[in-house]
Amino acid sequence: MDAVTEERYLPWGLLAPALIIILLIGVFPLFYNLFLSMHFWNLTRPELGMRFIWFKNYTSLFTSSLFWEAFLRTFVFTIVAVGLEMCLGFGLALLFNRDFKGKSIVFPIILIPMITTPIVVGLIWRYMFNGEFGFVSWILQVVGTDVHAVLSNPATALPAVIFVDVWHWTPFVFLLSLARLGALPRSPYEAAEIDGASTWQIFKWVTFPMMKSVLLVALLLRTMDAFKIFDEIFIMTQGGPGDATEVLSLEIYRQTFRYFNMGKGSALAIVMLIVIIIISRIYLKIFQKEEAVVQQ
Amino acid sequence: MANIQMKKLCKNFGNVKAVIDLDLDIQDKEMVCLLGPSGCGKTTSLRMLAGLERPSSGTILIGERDVTDLSPRDRDIAMVFENYALYPQMTVFENIAFPLRVKKLPKDEIKKKVEEAAEILEIENLLDRGITQLSGGQKQRVAMGRAIVRNPSAFLMDEPISHLDAKLRAHMRGEIKRLQKDLGTTTVYVTHDQLEAMSMADRVAVMNDGVLQQLGTPGEIFNDPVNEFVAGFIGDPPINFIDGQLVSEGGKMYIRNDEFSFEIPQQRVSVLTETPSVVFVRLGIRPTHFSIHNKQADQMGIPAEVYISEPLGEVQIIDLSFRDKIIKVVTSPDIKTEIGEKVWLSFDFDKANIFNKETGMKIG
Ligand SMILES: Nc1ncnc2c1ncn2[C@@H]1O[C@H](COP(=O)(O)OP(=O)(O)O)[C@@H](O)[C@H]1O
Ligand SMILES: [Mg+2]
């Protein structure tokens, strides 16, 4: 092989392993999923085989109230959980951006939830919420409420899983915000102080505008992640009681691995993907608009 | 409008003494330049004035009001930072409007004032732009705009034009000085560029190693420097120093070394005899105060050799080697010299300064 051909093929050779892996675990499943979502294929009815049925899976989804309820529930979960995470995370970061006694001890403790795997988070809180020996239930009894099995009560199960997600991911927003706060230039603050701005005006007009981009990134990542939450809820409630915590990804699981309705499960997965893409597009638009103001 | 007084102002950063016992009295409507080499404590002094740095000791008065313990927002001063310190997420208009928005002025009044400031600085067409799209000179104007919309009691400027190119800098020197005179606002202007300080200031405060060396009009600083540092820092090409010994002989005084012996004019002698113990001295002579001769005219001649000449158009600088040093002389471009040519230098003794070689202080 002469040098020129080598130069032409070498990059491909080097990229090949990575490309093959991406094709196998990313691209192929996506298209296979798309393919399945337009078929009827129920593993409990092997005699019916796999039949191409156009968009029937989708239409049956969109006409099912169960789907719309799960959809709405997922939205509520996402908006409330992510909203709280953003406020708490950014607020904590503002507190931590100045020096106080014991900061170096509190700081790593705050980060612990973030570095815990979702399954373990689910397990921890399943025990904490346990009606007989759970810590949270004990506290609820001490303060005199009659709710004790929080996760078995349809009224409290969804708030409880929201609480767990907030506990789990607030540190993420906190860390991202704190890193950015620490990297903000000092000079606009000095200028603002000289220009006579109050603490609140400085926050509103100096800090917040400079933090907007990182907050948008945190918001985007958290929204996409919360929208497809699975592990914690699966471990804690399995979507119950009834379907009080049944979010979209649990619905996918139920369709696919309980009812073995591969086509319908795949269609749900595609719908979820599209929603996530739409959300991220909206955020990117906002993001670009922000940038445009700065770049103008 | 206010006068500014700094009394015994000190600032230490750990072991570093950045500013030591600074006493400075600035009149109302005056423009004072803090001048000195990098790291001499100019910025620190200005930041203490602004309230961004807390003095280790000493007091600051602005308009007879003790502001030493006040925060920057309560001092009614405007500052132009070296890096401009504009608000990156705002447009030019919003940047200039910021101090007015802070005061919750009505919208149309803000608009009017911002437009006025923009007109003075000739940046009306930039008002809608974002900050990242501006050139250095434009940013500098926006920073000035933000300072002048407020009509503060004093301007503090920290090397506001040192990042601009030479031509723009020369232009802005005049602009800023004129603006300051038009507005009549007391101004403290920090720079390391002696040309800037000399051309803009009513009075120049020369600093070195955290210590104020001399405060005076540009003329005083140039012609009558208190010590070798001030003499050497001001002037381009720099002043020439020539070592010698004071000798008294037959009722007359001479400055002497192996190459020459100059009689000191009678009117200078009386001053010199006030410090009789000094023997070793250093003559400071400006490059423009020499004249070059191709033969020894009288006793007053320094023998030197032409090292190189630098024609600059209007004038020429001739570098002459004398002992192991170079003496720079500014002459008319018509004088022709050859490398290695032997010449004699004479100088105007009335304009020369005599320094104590040990302490560096001027003695006559
Ligand atoms: N925040 C600081 N911490 C420690 N040392 C400082 C600080 N600011 C300035 N210094 C020191 O103080 C001295 C004066 O600095 P500065 O006022 O910035 O000088 P200039 O503006 O004249 O160049 C320098 O030696 C500098 O290193
Ligand atoms: Mg400085």
Short mmCIF file of C-alpha atoms and ligand atoms in Angstrom, two decimals, chain B residues 11-14 16-19 34-47 53 82 158-159 190-192 207 209-210, ligand 1:
data_model
loop_
_atom_site.label_atom_id
_atom_site.label_comp_id
_atom_site.label_asym_id
_atom_site.label_seq_id
_atom_site.Cartn_x
_atom_site.Cartn_y
_atom_site.Cartn_z
CA LYS B 11 -2.24 48.69 52.05
CA ASN B 12 -0.55 45.39 52.78
CA PHE B 13 -1.26 42.11 51.03
CA GLY B 14 0.26 39.67 53.50
CA VAL B 16 3.67 42.73 50.37
CA LYS B 17 3.45 46.41 51.15
CA ALA B 18 1.58 47.61 48.08
CA VAL B 19 1.00 51.21 49.21
CA LEU B 34 -0.85 58.48 39.31
CA LEU B 35 2.27 57.55 37.39
CA GLY B 36 4.76 54.80 38.06
CA PRO B 37 6.18 51.52 36.82
CA SER B 38 4.11 48.35 36.84
CA GLY B 39 3.55 46.98 40.34
CA CYS B 40 4.20 50.25 42.17
CA GLY B 41 0.75 50.32 43.77
CA LYS B 42 -1.20 52.61 41.44
CA THR B 43 -4.14 50.27 40.94
CA THR B 44 -4.22 49.43 44.63
CA SER B 45 -4.39 53.13 45.53
CA LEU B 46 -7.21 53.70 43.06
CA ARG B 47 -9.12 50.65 44.28
CA GLU B 53 -9.98 47.47 48.57
CA GLU B 82 -8.26 48.69 32.81
CA ASP B 158 -7.20 52.80 35.68
CA GLU B 159 -5.09 52.77 32.52
CA VAL B 190 -3.69 55.90 36.65
CA THR B 191 -1.06 55.20 34.03
CA HIS B 192 2.42 53.76 33.61
CA MET B 207 4.97 56.55 42.64
CA ASP B 209 7.49 50.73 45.28
CA GLY B 210 4.29 51.86 46.97
N1 LIG C 1 -4.99 41.13 45.53
C1 LIG C 1 -3.66 41.14 45.73
N2 LIG C 1 -3.06 40.19 46.48
C2 LIG C 1 -1.73 40.22 46.69
N3 LIG C 1 -0.90 41.13 46.18
C3 LIG C 1 -1.43 42.10 45.42
C4 LIG C 1 -2.83 42.15 45.15
N4 LIG C 1 -3.06 43.23 44.35
C5 LIG C 1 -1.85 43.81 44.14
N5 LIG C 1 -0.87 43.13 44.78
C6 LIG C 1 0.54 43.49 44.79
O1 LIG C 1 0.64 44.83 45.18
C7 LIG C 1 1.62 45.51 44.40
C8 LIG C 1 1.00 46.69 43.69
O2 LIG C 1 0.11 46.24 42.71
P1 LIG C 1 -0.76 47.20 41.81
O3 LIG C 1 -1.41 48.22 42.66
O4 LIG C 1 -1.66 46.36 40.97
O5 LIG C 1 0.34 47.87 40.89
P2 LIG C 1 0.19 48.77 39.58
O6 LIG C 1 -1.24 49.03 39.33
O7 LIG C 1 0.95 50.01 39.90
O8 LIG C 1 0.84 48.01 38.48
C9 LIG C 1 2.21 44.48 43.47
O9 LIG C 1 3.40 44.00 44.04
C10 LIG C 1 1.17 43.39 43.43
O10 LIG C 1 1.79 42.15 43.22
#
